[in-house]
Amino acid sequence: MRKISVRVACFLALLLSYCSQPERAPEEVRVRLAVDPETLNPVNYSRAESLQIINLLFQSLLSADLGTNTIKPFLAEAMPSVERQDSITLFTYEIRKEAEWTDGSPVTAQDVAFTLKVAKAPLLNNESLKPQLEFIKDIRLDAGNPQRFTFVCSGFAPEMELLTGDFFILPAYLYDPENLLLHLNVADLHNGQQAVAQDEKLKTFAAQFNTPAFGHDPRLLQGSGGYVLENWQNGQYLTLTRKKDWWGNNTSNTQHLTANPQRVSFQVIPDITTALLALQNRQLDVLENIPAHEFEQLRKQESFLKDYNLHTPDAYDFYYAGINTRNPKFSDKRTRQAIAHLLDVNNIIQVSQMSYATPTVGIIPPSVKEFYNSNLQPINHDANKASTLLQEAEWIREADGWFKNIDGKREQLTVEVIYRAGNTNFENAAAILKQNASHLDIPVQVQGEESTLLSSRSKQHNFELYFRSLSGNPFAFNFKPLLHTAYAGMGGLNYTGFGTSESDSILDKISGTVPDREQQAVLLRRLQEIMQEEAAIIPMYYTKERLAVHRRFTNTKVSGLKPGYDVSAFTLKQE
Amino acid sequence: MRHLWHSILKLWRSKWGFRLALVYLLLFVAVALILPWLPLPFSPSMLDTNHTFLPPLSAKAIATGHWLGTDGLGRDVFTNTLFGARTTILISFPVMLLATALGLVMGTGAGFWGNDKLKLRRSTALAGVLASSAALYYGLYLPLQLRQLESGSVYIAGALAVLLVLLLILGLAAIILQKKRNFWSTAIRIPVDAVVMRITEAVTSVPRFVVILVLASFVPPSLPILVLLLVLTLWPDVARLSRAEMARIKQLSYFEAGRSMGTPPVRLVWRHALPNLVGPVLVAFTFGLGGLLALESTLSFLNIGVPSELVSWGRIIAGVRSNTSAWWLVAIPGTALSVTILALYTCSHYLSITFGLKRHS
Amino acid sequence: MPAHLLRKVLLLVPAAWLAGTLVFLLSRLIPGSYGENQILNVEASFYSKSSQQSREQAFREYQQKNGLDKPLFYFSLSPTAVPDTLHRVYPEPRRKQLEQLALSVGSWPEVAAYDLQVQRIQSLPLPLSKQEQQAISTLRYSSSFPALEQAAELLQNKPVTPEVAQRLAALNQALEALVDSRQILASLLPRLSWHGIQNQYHSWLVAALSGDFGNSYRTGRPALTEVRQGIGNTLLLLLVSMLVVLAMALELSILMVRRKLLWLRRALLPSLFILDSVPALVLAFLLLVLLANPAFLQLFPVYGMGYYTSGSLSAWQQLSLKLQYMALPMLTLVLVNLPYLTSQVHTSLQAALQASYSRTAKAKGLSEGQVIRRHALRNALLPIITIVSDFLPALVSGSILIETVFAIPGIGRLLVESVLARDTPVLVLIVLVVLVVRALSYFSADILYTKADPRLKHSIL
């Protein structure tokens, strides 16, 4: 017995002896991932985590530079030249001369054509990219310059320029060494010819391409980016190492093409609580999306601040409430305005974001000063005003609530609030709305819905009020699919049914003719006014990103754009 | 019944642990039931957004009346813990009652009839199978399909009418077939015991938590469905126990005597078997209730199968995820949960000693 | 292999088939598949990256490619009026409308005719007011007859070209035919349609029989690979904590049955009883908040299963690194399961001590410790085998929660993630694996049993 006790004691001692934290290599950046990226296939990824990593392996023609929050040419030499013809638009690009693949061969227009074929071909697992490149009808290669080419796109929209550059270019030599797709052409694939699906070579290629290897194998995940995949322990961690002599480091005056840290290691830590503890143990160098309350606590910890910088850049996540205007109870805009007055945005921000958010009057981020309508007054919590508005909308207050005759039926004013189950921000907002409405005897029923159910209810217009968020950006402001009445039908993105003839014409103008930015600003400001008046979409706030970065790094390019920093730019501070 | 009452009374007099646990449980149930009429300073969903994450018994907490602190929205932890108790009782009690009833019926049936005591004519068996499939189609599937129609009630009434006619025809057909001596009138044995045991094995072959997790992902979160899922996974425990007890009771001489005198089975079971079953079943009931409380709070913590607005202990505990330093969000409902389970286990423990049963999981 | 073991193995096959079939069919019956979430329900942004039509097209291709457009089972039973090819109609609201119309009318041809007319109206390039748009939307998606008639009436007033007028008239005619042919009884008759082996279930079953459980929807990798990667950590966690629990339970029980250590028994049994009442959820969080929080006591690293370290480590080093991360989850599992096991072992040990052989041994003059270890323990082990094999499922459920709280990439977390993402292939496989592991634990218990006591060889059949 004694022997066993000794053994148990030894075991415990062994455990405790290992409880000191492991040493860290200084040139490595350690980042948290909330979930395993699952696949790194540059054509068929679906998670933001995958995108963050693929961005270090592969490159697109254009991309956002987080240092300046602007779109910059990455693989392209410069922004494309645009030429509009009747029903088509031409975008002409030239790829950087020095750009090369891992094996040293240059990136050419052929690679771009190959990528388009992969995106458009049938049989391949390309469902997530295919709809996005639907508007590119064809590619024209320049006979004289192997790195110059032109996209032929149908119609025109202001975001097209951005979209033509927004997909990863694949290495044809690596993905298709037997040239199985060479004989196909982009225009045929675009037109969806039946014969193509029977093509034997394509079938062979599909059989290869659809294997998981194209999303996992380090030998295949080699693009023109500065890093290669070194190790991937599923569900635990994933490391990238810098290429030995990457071409991007040799280009002059391109601050945004970087690959500085020797190694980037991504740790999969699903639970934010555990991630925070890891950060406090100095086991992570960067952590984004820190819950507001924890962030506030970190801010007070002297010892933590010695090692980490805290940042709160303005993010582009728009949080709003949407009211179904088709519902007879809410078809009067004064009723909707009354609800807007009950929302109490400031309190919601205080509770769920601890003031790390900016209230907004409209859909444009307040940080985009050029277009934000600063003349509008935000709608504040005002129960009296709400009650006046309800009376104007012909609701009559009785002992047990508000009533109105709608289509001959006596209806009570009740609100059913839905949001995505598990989202505490919305849960809090709904609780506050419920509390404020209860003072006016308006019963509010709150239900968190599973995301599939929520989107099907929104699509089928089977809701009264929902809370949602919208991920925005500072680059393009074409709200037509979101706000135009042409998209208010079943399945369209205009779930609330917002729209007046004036707002429709504004949206048409913004998406059609290219006005100068000044004129665009006038239109967008007016749009915000109309939206506030209509109160179908009640804007609440834009969040601030909350992140911590270790102090030993500079040039972190902290930004409101996701993921909030550019890990490839991190450089060690010179001590 | 009298025997049970006497044993409990004896326990009450002799064991202070049992007395304590029982008093706690009775108080707990009483408070939970009359809670809505108690003059509490706060309601469970009342927000106090100026005072979020107040630690218990801090100066600010005492000043604002939130003695046991508040959560991230300024909801009073004390009130929420009380209302969480109410939710727990309102869910767990009916679930356990239903599961016990179902288990009791299945278990005593299996124990009583065994594999060869229940005989049915072929015609009756066939009519039964046909009738239940008709009932499934017209009584369950079609109404569910027709429910969303505009004048759905007319259609549903139609479906039920068709079902009624079908059942009548089947009944008549069975009777006519029985009249003559032929293939259909011969009796076959129904292996009740084997069937029930196979079903309990099937239900328990996969851990309960896994079953509920998988099934709950297929349906929208709602209380009735959760209750149904819990009942469907909980009954085998009681069924096994009552089957074993029934098999034992069946061997007793007075039972044999009653049987040979031709007493109808229902009366036999009701008169002689049930009084003997009550004790063991009560033990299983209290013990199962304890496990159910833990399961229910885990589910509401994971937010699986539970409506989001429900005030529950699991939800309060989940609040610690957004602020790790708010230890009281774990400690207070955690203590309430543990103490309640402890009280239930204590009762179960003493009862099982009285009824001479071994403790089981 | 003994005959009764073989019989149990054979019994496992129908159980596995039943469980797999049930999970598979249930998962296909619910709305919202993985592909639908990924392809159709794209979050809106400031500009749209793709049109609704192109997404729907992509989704249909995805379904065809994966055989998801085939019927679910060998046969289906549905009301006569609803055709069995209806599941191919897109988008979903339109399918729903047609289904409901068919149900309430009781006959399909009229519904099909109406559908065609609505499509023809929709294809007209007309400038529409907001009201008229809504009316067309009603015609397309509503299944309420008064609403349909109202919408059709509203469109009648539109000043139009002869072509439009003609189409509107045709629509009205189709609608009238629809209303007139309503029959309640017709929609109640069931129809059995036979789909043959071209169905989703059959393809799944055939593949599963040949060992191919499909690819995970989320990662695109074989479900088997996914599960294999997760199971290692879970088994390590389970086995180590089970061994620790077992060792501790034995030691504690041995201590408790000694006469000299009565005080220990008096203190230990109630505290174990109290510990038993603390649910795993509460225990895990208490330990996390107490022992791994810099604000209180920072003893353990808390998440995952360690880092990638370049350079090779010896097996011993790797294991110790892993153990360090597993300390807290294991501690939780041990604490959760210790009370039950200890009380069981204690009970059976006590029973063994009462038995005659122990008393004989004592009479022979052996010391108390020798009696306990040499005689009582060996005999008490027999019931313990059963207890341990019974105990494994409880461990599996416990590990699900603990893996979720402590972020351990094991099979429990995989299960929770697959449940949330509706990754059916992985889900089915995990349920099967749990089933098989449980059965295996029973077999090994059986074998140990017969080894320990040859007399039982035939009685446990």
PDB file of C-alpha atoms in Angstrom, chain A residues 1 4-5 11 14-16 18-22 28 30 35-36 38-39 46-47 121-128 130-134 159 162-163 166 210-212 216 230-231 234-237 239 263 267-271 273-275 277-278 280-281 283-284 316 318 325-326 363-365 450-453 455 459-461 468-473 475-479 481-482 485-486 488-493 495 497-500 542, chain C residues 31-34 36-52 54-59 61-63 65-66 91-93 96 130 133-134 137-138 140-142 215 217-222 226 229 233 240 244 247-248 251 254-255 258 261 285 288 292-295 298-310 316-317 320-327 330 373 403-409 413 417 420-422:
ATOM      1  CA  MET A   1       0.000   0.000   0.000  1.00  0.00           C
ATOM      2  CA  ILE A   4       1.260   2.783  -4.257  1.00  0.00           C
ATOM      3  CA  SER A   5       0.869   5.908  -2.179  1.00  0.00           C
ATOM      4  CA  PHE A  11       2.718  11.309 -10.108  1.00  0.00           C
ATOM      5  CA  LEU A  14       5.410  15.271 -11.720  1.00  0.00           C
ATOM      6  CA  LEU A  15       2.224  17.039 -12.717  1.00  0.00           C
ATOM      7  CA  LEU A  16       2.953  20.048 -10.593  1.00  0.00           C
ATOM      8  CA  TYR A  18       5.282  20.828 -15.301  1.00  0.00           C
ATOM      9  CA  CYS A  19       2.989  23.603 -14.394  1.00  0.00           C
ATOM     10  CA  SER A  20       5.352  26.380 -15.289  1.00  0.00           C
ATOM     11  CA  GLN A  21       4.589  27.809 -18.709  1.00  0.00           C
ATOM     12  CA  PRO A  22       6.742  26.749 -21.652  1.00  0.00           C
ATOM     13  CA  GLU A  28       7.157  33.443 -33.694  1.00  0.00           C
ATOM     14  CA  ARG A  30       1.082  33.061 -31.903  1.00  0.00           C
ATOM     15  CA  VAL A  35     -12.383  27.044 -34.599  1.00  0.00           C
ATOM     16  CA  ASP A  36     -10.321  24.728 -36.697  1.00  0.00           C
ATOM     17  CA  GLU A  38     -11.436  22.822 -41.479  1.00  0.00           C
ATOM     18  CA  THR A  39     -10.181  23.350 -44.987  1.00  0.00           C
ATOM     19  CA  SER A  46     -16.215  28.836 -45.894  1.00  0.00           C
ATOM     20  CA  ARG A  47     -14.840  30.196 -42.647  1.00  0.00           C
ATOM     21  CA  ALA A 121     -16.395  24.387 -64.129  1.00  0.00           C
ATOM     22  CA  PRO A 122     -19.140  21.925 -63.249  1.00  0.00           C
ATOM     23  CA  LEU A 123     -18.379  18.827 -61.130  1.00  0.00           C
ATOM     24  CA  LEU A 124     -15.852  20.662 -58.961  1.00  0.00           C
ATOM     25  CA  ASN A 125     -16.390  21.631 -55.349  1.00  0.00           C
ATOM     26  CA  ASN A 126     -16.543  25.320 -56.085  1.00  0.00           C
ATOM     27  CA  GLU A 127     -20.008  26.253 -54.902  1.00  0.00           C
ATOM     28  CA  SER A 128     -18.897  29.094 -52.695  1.00  0.00           C
ATOM     29  CA  LYS A 130     -18.906  30.154 -58.396  1.00  0.00           C
ATOM     30  CA  PRO A 131     -21.789  32.547 -57.662  1.00  0.00           C
ATOM     31  CA  GLN A 132     -19.317  35.261 -56.741  1.00  0.00           C
ATOM     32  CA  LEU A 133     -17.621  35.170 -60.168  1.00  0.00           C
ATOM     33  CA  GLU A 134     -20.832  34.740 -62.128  1.00  0.00           C
ATOM     34  CA  GLU A 159     -18.203  47.087 -56.541  1.00  0.00           C
ATOM     35  CA  LEU A 162     -13.177  45.191 -56.181  1.00  0.00           C
ATOM     36  CA  LEU A 163     -14.772  41.857 -56.976  1.00  0.00           C
ATOM     37  CA  ASP A 166     -11.122  39.471 -54.823  1.00  0.00           C
ATOM     38  CA  ASN A 210     -12.398  17.241 -54.929  1.00  0.00           C
ATOM     39  CA  THR A 211     -10.160  15.215 -52.638  1.00  0.00           C
ATOM     40  CA  PRO A 212      -9.473  16.690 -49.205  1.00  0.00           C
ATOM     41  CA  HIS A 216      -4.986  20.086 -46.353  1.00  0.00           C
ATOM     42  CA  GLU A 230       4.422  23.669 -42.059  1.00  0.00           C
ATOM     43  CA  ASN A 231       2.297  21.616 -39.740  1.00  0.00           C
ATOM     44  CA  ASN A 234      -6.247  19.017 -36.679  1.00  0.00           C
ATOM     45  CA  GLY A 235      -8.262  20.834 -34.054  1.00  0.00           C
ATOM     46  CA  GLN A 236      -5.144  21.927 -32.156  1.00  0.00           C
ATOM     47  CA  TYR A 237      -2.710  24.105 -33.974  1.00  0.00           C
ATOM     48  CA  THR A 239       1.889  26.628 -38.199  1.00  0.00           C
ATOM     49  CA  ARG A 263       6.768  31.578 -38.122  1.00  0.00           C
ATOM     50  CA  GLN A 267      -3.774  27.839 -31.859  1.00  0.00           C
ATOM     51  CA  VAL A 268      -7.295  26.483 -31.961  1.00  0.00           C
ATOM     52  CA  ILE A 269      -9.015  27.589 -28.760  1.00  0.00           C
ATOM     53  CA  PRO A 270     -12.778  27.459 -29.126  1.00  0.00           C
ATOM     54  CA  ASP A 271     -13.723  28.934 -25.796  1.00  0.00           C
ATOM     55  CA  THR A 273     -12.632  32.234 -21.617  1.00  0.00           C
ATOM     56  CA  THR A 274      -9.820  29.781 -22.077  1.00  0.00           C
ATOM     57  CA  ALA A 275      -8.309  31.950 -24.793  1.00  0.00           C
ATOM     58  CA  LEU A 277      -6.515  32.805 -19.736  1.00  0.00           C
ATOM     59  CA  ALA A 278      -3.970  31.739 -22.333  1.00  0.00           C
ATOM     60  CA  GLN A 280      -2.874  36.271 -19.555  1.00  0.00           C
ATOM     61  CA  ASN A 281      -0.373  33.418 -19.344  1.00  0.00           C
ATOM     62  CA  GLN A 283       0.885  32.113 -24.446  1.00  0.00           C
ATOM     63  CA  LEU A 284      -0.718  34.187 -27.185  1.00  0.00           C
ATOM     64  CA  TYR A 316     -17.417  47.801 -39.605  1.00  0.00           C
ATOM     65  CA  PHE A 318     -23.355  47.129 -38.103  1.00  0.00           C
ATOM     66  CA  THR A 325     -43.184  46.459 -42.706  1.00  0.00           C
ATOM     67  CA  ARG A 326     -45.508  43.987 -44.416  1.00  0.00           C
ATOM     68  CA  ILE A 363     -26.251  52.321 -42.157  1.00  0.00           C
ATOM     69  CA  ILE A 364     -23.047  54.218 -42.997  1.00  0.00           C
ATOM     70  CA  PRO A 365     -20.285  53.784 -40.388  1.00  0.00           C
ATOM     71  CA  GLU A 450     -31.197  28.631 -34.597  1.00  0.00           C
ATOM     72  CA  SER A 451     -29.437  30.270 -37.556  1.00  0.00           C
ATOM     73  CA  THR A 452     -31.063  28.161 -40.286  1.00  0.00           C
ATOM     74  CA  LEU A 453     -34.481  28.844 -38.877  1.00  0.00           C
ATOM     75  CA  SER A 455     -32.676  32.928 -42.078  1.00  0.00           C
ATOM     76  CA  LYS A 459     -36.485  35.105 -46.116  1.00  0.00           C
ATOM     77  CA  GLN A 460     -40.115  34.124 -45.934  1.00  0.00           C
ATOM     78  CA  HIS A 461     -41.020  37.378 -44.185  1.00  0.00           C
ATOM     79  CA  ARG A 468     -29.105  41.186 -36.932  1.00  0.00           C
ATOM     80  CA  SER A 469     -25.675  42.375 -37.804  1.00  0.00           C
ATOM     81  CA  LEU A 470     -24.195  43.259 -41.119  1.00  0.00           C
ATOM     82  CA  SER A 471     -20.506  43.089 -41.870  1.00  0.00           C
ATOM     83  CA  GLY A 472     -19.572  46.217 -43.729  1.00  0.00           C
ATOM     84  CA  ASN A 473     -16.428  47.760 -45.135  1.00  0.00           C
ATOM     85  CA  PHE A 475     -14.819  50.337 -49.820  1.00  0.00           C
ATOM     86  CA  ALA A 476     -18.173  49.983 -51.510  1.00  0.00           C
ATOM     87  CA  PHE A 477     -21.613  51.289 -50.607  1.00  0.00           C
ATOM     88  CA  ASN A 478     -23.979  49.652 -53.018  1.00  0.00           C
ATOM     89  CA  PHE A 479     -27.007  48.921 -50.849  1.00  0.00           C
ATOM     90  CA  PRO A 481     -29.734  44.343 -52.966  1.00  0.00           C
ATOM     91  CA  LEU A 482     -30.307  45.159 -49.338  1.00  0.00           C
ATOM     92  CA  THR A 485     -37.906  47.216 -53.275  1.00  0.00           C
ATOM     93  CA  ALA A 486     -36.976  45.041 -56.254  1.00  0.00           C
ATOM     94  CA  ALA A 488     -38.240  42.830 -51.283  1.00  0.00           C
ATOM     95  CA  GLY A 489     -39.830  39.714 -52.741  1.00  0.00           C
ATOM     96  CA  MET A 490     -39.634  36.328 -51.111  1.00  0.00           C
ATOM     97  CA  GLY A 491     -36.001  35.227 -50.989  1.00  0.00           C
ATOM     98  CA  GLY A 492     -34.615  38.697 -51.689  1.00  0.00           C
ATOM     99  CA  LEU A 493     -32.256  40.291 -49.208  1.00  0.00           C
ATOM    100  CA  TYR A 495     -36.237  41.303 -45.601  1.00  0.00           C
ATOM    101  CA  GLY A 497     -39.664  45.460 -47.082  1.00  0.00           C
ATOM    102  CA  PHE A 498     -38.116  48.901 -46.724  1.00  0.00           C
ATOM    103  CA  GLY A 499     -38.387  51.272 -49.633  1.00  0.00           C
ATOM    104  CA  THR A 500     -40.000  54.399 -50.998  1.00  0.00           C
ATOM    105  CA  TYR A 542     -21.054  50.093 -35.023  1.00  0.00           C
TER     106      TYR A 542
ATOM    107  CA  PRO C  31     -34.963  21.456 -42.739  1.00  0.00           C
ATOM    108  CA  GLY C  32     -31.659  23.184 -43.277  1.00  0.00           C
ATOM    109  CA  SER C  33     -28.782  21.075 -44.503  1.00  0.00           C
ATOM    110  CA  TYR C  34     -25.125  21.962 -44.302  1.00  0.00           C
ATOM    111  CA  GLU C  36     -27.938  25.210 -47.565  1.00  0.00           C
ATOM    112  CA  ASN C  37     -26.254  27.163 -44.790  1.00  0.00           C
ATOM    113  CA  GLN C  38     -23.001  27.505 -46.648  1.00  0.00           C
ATOM    114  CA  ILE C  39     -24.255  28.305 -50.109  1.00  0.00           C
ATOM    115  CA  LEU C  40     -27.746  29.759 -49.883  1.00  0.00           C
ATOM    116  CA  ASN C  41     -27.762  31.745 -46.676  1.00  0.00           C
ATOM    117  CA  VAL C  42     -24.953  34.149 -47.338  1.00  0.00           C
ATOM    118  CA  GLU C  43     -24.757  36.995 -44.859  1.00  0.00           C
ATOM    119  CA  ALA C  44     -25.639  40.313 -46.405  1.00  0.00           C
ATOM    120  CA  SER C  45     -22.991  42.990 -46.754  1.00  0.00           C
ATOM    121  CA  PHE C  46     -22.619  46.523 -48.068  1.00  0.00           C
ATOM    122  CA  TYR C  47     -22.513  45.195 -51.566  1.00  0.00           C
ATOM    123  CA  SER C  48     -23.634  41.860 -52.817  1.00  0.00           C
ATOM    124  CA  LYS C  49     -21.040  39.375 -53.930  1.00  0.00           C
ATOM    125  CA  SER C  50     -23.449  37.166 -55.814  1.00  0.00           C
ATOM    126  CA  SER C  51     -27.038  37.120 -56.931  1.00  0.00           C
ATOM    127  CA  GLN C  52     -29.731  34.977 -55.371  1.00  0.00           C
ATOM    128  CA  SER C  54     -26.640  32.123 -59.044  1.00  0.00           C
ATOM    129  CA  ARG C  55     -26.518  30.914 -55.447  1.00  0.00           C
ATOM    130  CA  GLU C  56     -29.596  28.804 -55.941  1.00  0.00           C
ATOM    131  CA  GLN C  57     -28.071  27.365 -59.089  1.00  0.00           C
ATOM    132  CA  ALA C  58     -24.889  26.514 -57.197  1.00  0.00           C
ATOM    133  CA  PHE C  59     -26.893  24.930 -54.425  1.00  0.00           C
ATOM    134  CA  GLU C  61     -25.524  21.606 -58.439  1.00  0.00           C
ATOM    135  CA  TYR C  62     -24.180  20.844 -55.001  1.00  0.00           C
ATOM    136  CA  GLN C  63     -27.201  18.737 -54.204  1.00  0.00           C
ATOM    137  CA  LYS C  65     -23.299  16.211 -57.018  1.00  0.00           C
ATOM    138  CA  ASN C  66     -23.847  14.770 -53.570  1.00  0.00           C
ATOM    139  CA  PRO C  91     -37.001  27.687 -54.287  1.00  0.00           C
ATOM    140  CA  GLU C  92     -38.341  26.224 -51.091  1.00  0.00           C
ATOM    141  CA  PRO C  93     -41.291  28.623 -50.542  1.00  0.00           C
ATOM    142  CA  LYS C  96     -44.205  24.642 -49.970  1.00  0.00           C
ATOM    143  CA  LYS C 130     -44.908  48.071 -54.762  1.00  0.00           C
ATOM    144  CA  GLN C 133     -45.069  43.312 -56.652  1.00  0.00           C
ATOM    145  CA  GLN C 134     -46.594  42.182 -53.425  1.00  0.00           C
ATOM    146  CA  SER C 137     -45.371  37.563 -54.523  1.00  0.00           C
ATOM    147  CA  THR C 138     -48.643  36.459 -52.942  1.00  0.00           C
ATOM    148  CA  ARG C 140     -46.250  32.843 -56.026  1.00  0.00           C
ATOM    149  CA  TYR C 141     -45.947  31.926 -52.386  1.00  0.00           C
ATOM    150  CA  SER C 142     -49.304  32.039 -50.642  1.00  0.00           C
ATOM    151  CA  ASN C 215     -17.024  12.727 -46.033  1.00  0.00           C
ATOM    152  CA  TYR C 217     -19.584  18.127 -44.734  1.00  0.00           C
ATOM    153  CA  ARG C 218     -17.478  20.624 -42.883  1.00  0.00           C
ATOM    154  CA  THR C 219     -13.972  19.549 -43.759  1.00  0.00           C
ATOM    155  CA  GLY C 220     -14.534  17.393 -46.803  1.00  0.00           C
ATOM    156  CA  ARG C 221     -12.319  14.739 -45.248  1.00  0.00           C
ATOM    157  CA  PRO C 222     -13.539  11.210 -44.563  1.00  0.00           C
ATOM    158  CA  GLU C 226     -12.119  12.992 -38.319  1.00  0.00           C
ATOM    159  CA  GLN C 229      -8.176  12.036 -34.813  1.00  0.00           C
ATOM    160  CA  ASN C 233      -7.402  12.318 -26.957  1.00  0.00           C
ATOM    161  CA  VAL C 240      -6.009   7.707 -17.554  1.00  0.00           C
ATOM    162  CA  VAL C 244      -6.699   7.029 -11.478  1.00  0.00           C
ATOM    163  CA  ALA C 247      -6.643   3.145  -8.107  1.00  0.00           C
ATOM    164  CA  MET C 248      -7.953   5.786  -5.751  1.00  0.00           C
ATOM    165  CA  GLU C 251      -6.913   2.461  -2.022  1.00  0.00           C
ATOM    166  CA  ILE C 254      -8.973  -0.613   1.566  1.00  0.00           C
ATOM    167  CA  LEU C 255      -8.236   2.150   4.005  1.00  0.00           C
ATOM    168  CA  ARG C 258      -9.578  -1.284   8.263  1.00  0.00           C
ATOM    169  CA  LEU C 261      -9.205   3.762  10.479  1.00  0.00           C
ATOM    170  CA  PHE C 285     -16.241  25.640 -13.749  1.00  0.00           C
ATOM    171  CA  LEU C 288     -11.428  26.446 -13.798  1.00  0.00           C
ATOM    172  CA  ALA C 292      -6.464  28.198 -13.565  1.00  0.00           C
ATOM    173  CA  ASN C 293      -7.301  31.808 -13.092  1.00  0.00           C
ATOM    174  CA  PRO C 294      -4.504  34.315 -12.628  1.00  0.00           C
ATOM    175  CA  ALA C 295      -6.802  36.279 -10.369  1.00  0.00           C
ATOM    176  CA  GLN C 298      -2.603  29.846 -11.470  1.00  0.00           C
ATOM    177  CA  LEU C 299      -1.629  26.209 -11.254  1.00  0.00           C
ATOM    178  CA  PHE C 300      -2.489  24.689 -14.591  1.00  0.00           C
ATOM    179  CA  PRO C 301      -2.391  25.571 -18.234  1.00  0.00           C
ATOM    180  CA  VAL C 302      -5.956  25.398 -19.278  1.00  0.00           C
ATOM    181  CA  TYR C 303      -6.746  24.882 -22.868  1.00  0.00           C
ATOM    182  CA  GLY C 304      -6.248  22.442 -25.664  1.00  0.00           C
ATOM    183  CA  MET C 305      -3.642  19.768 -25.779  1.00  0.00           C
ATOM    184  CA  GLY C 306      -0.384  21.639 -26.002  1.00  0.00           C
ATOM    185  CA  TYR C 307       1.491  23.577 -28.606  1.00  0.00           C
ATOM    186  CA  TYR C 308       3.445  22.719 -31.631  1.00  0.00           C
ATOM    187  CA  THR C 309       7.086  22.625 -30.710  1.00  0.00           C
ATOM    188  CA  SER C 310       9.647  22.316 -33.415  1.00  0.00           C
ATOM    189  CA  TRP C 316       8.048  10.524 -22.376  1.00  0.00           C
ATOM    190  CA  GLN C 317       8.372  14.284 -22.783  1.00  0.00           C
ATOM    191  CA  SER C 320       4.206  14.615 -19.813  1.00  0.00           C
ATOM    192  CA  LEU C 321       3.467  17.716 -21.866  1.00  0.00           C
ATOM    193  CA  LYS C 322       0.080  16.284 -22.724  1.00  0.00           C
ATOM    194  CA  LEU C 323      -0.625  15.261 -19.155  1.00  0.00           C
ATOM    195  CA  GLN C 324       0.046  18.755 -17.981  1.00  0.00           C
ATOM    196  CA  TYR C 325      -2.708  20.054 -20.203  1.00  0.00           C
ATOM    197  CA  MET C 326      -4.976  17.240 -19.248  1.00  0.00           C
ATOM    198  CA  ALA C 327      -4.480  17.683 -15.525  1.00  0.00           C
ATOM    199  CA  MET C 330      -8.762  14.704 -15.607  1.00  0.00           C
ATOM    200  CA  ARG C 373      -5.300  -7.622   0.160  1.00  0.00           C
ATOM    201  CA  GLU C 403     -14.041  18.528 -23.537  1.00  0.00           C
ATOM    202  CA  THR C 404     -16.338  21.425 -24.343  1.00  0.00           C
ATOM    203  CA  VAL C 405     -15.413  23.401 -21.245  1.00  0.00           C
ATOM    204  CA  PHE C 406     -11.676  22.704 -21.421  1.00  0.00           C
ATOM    205  CA  ALA C 407     -11.434  22.885 -25.214  1.00  0.00           C
ATOM    206  CA  ILE C 408      -9.944  19.444 -25.726  1.00  0.00           C
ATOM    207  CA  PRO C 409     -10.130  18.283 -29.327  1.00  0.00           C
ATOM    208  CA  ARG C 413     -16.241  18.215 -28.805  1.00  0.00           C
ATOM    209  CA  GLU C 417     -19.619  20.710 -33.195  1.00  0.00           C
ATOM    210  CA  LEU C 420     -24.361  22.380 -34.300  1.00  0.00           C
ATOM    211  CA  ALA C 421     -23.241  22.179 -37.938  1.00  0.00           C
ATOM    212  CA  ARG C 422     -25.508  19.202 -38.731  1.00  0.00           C
TER     213      ARG C 422
END
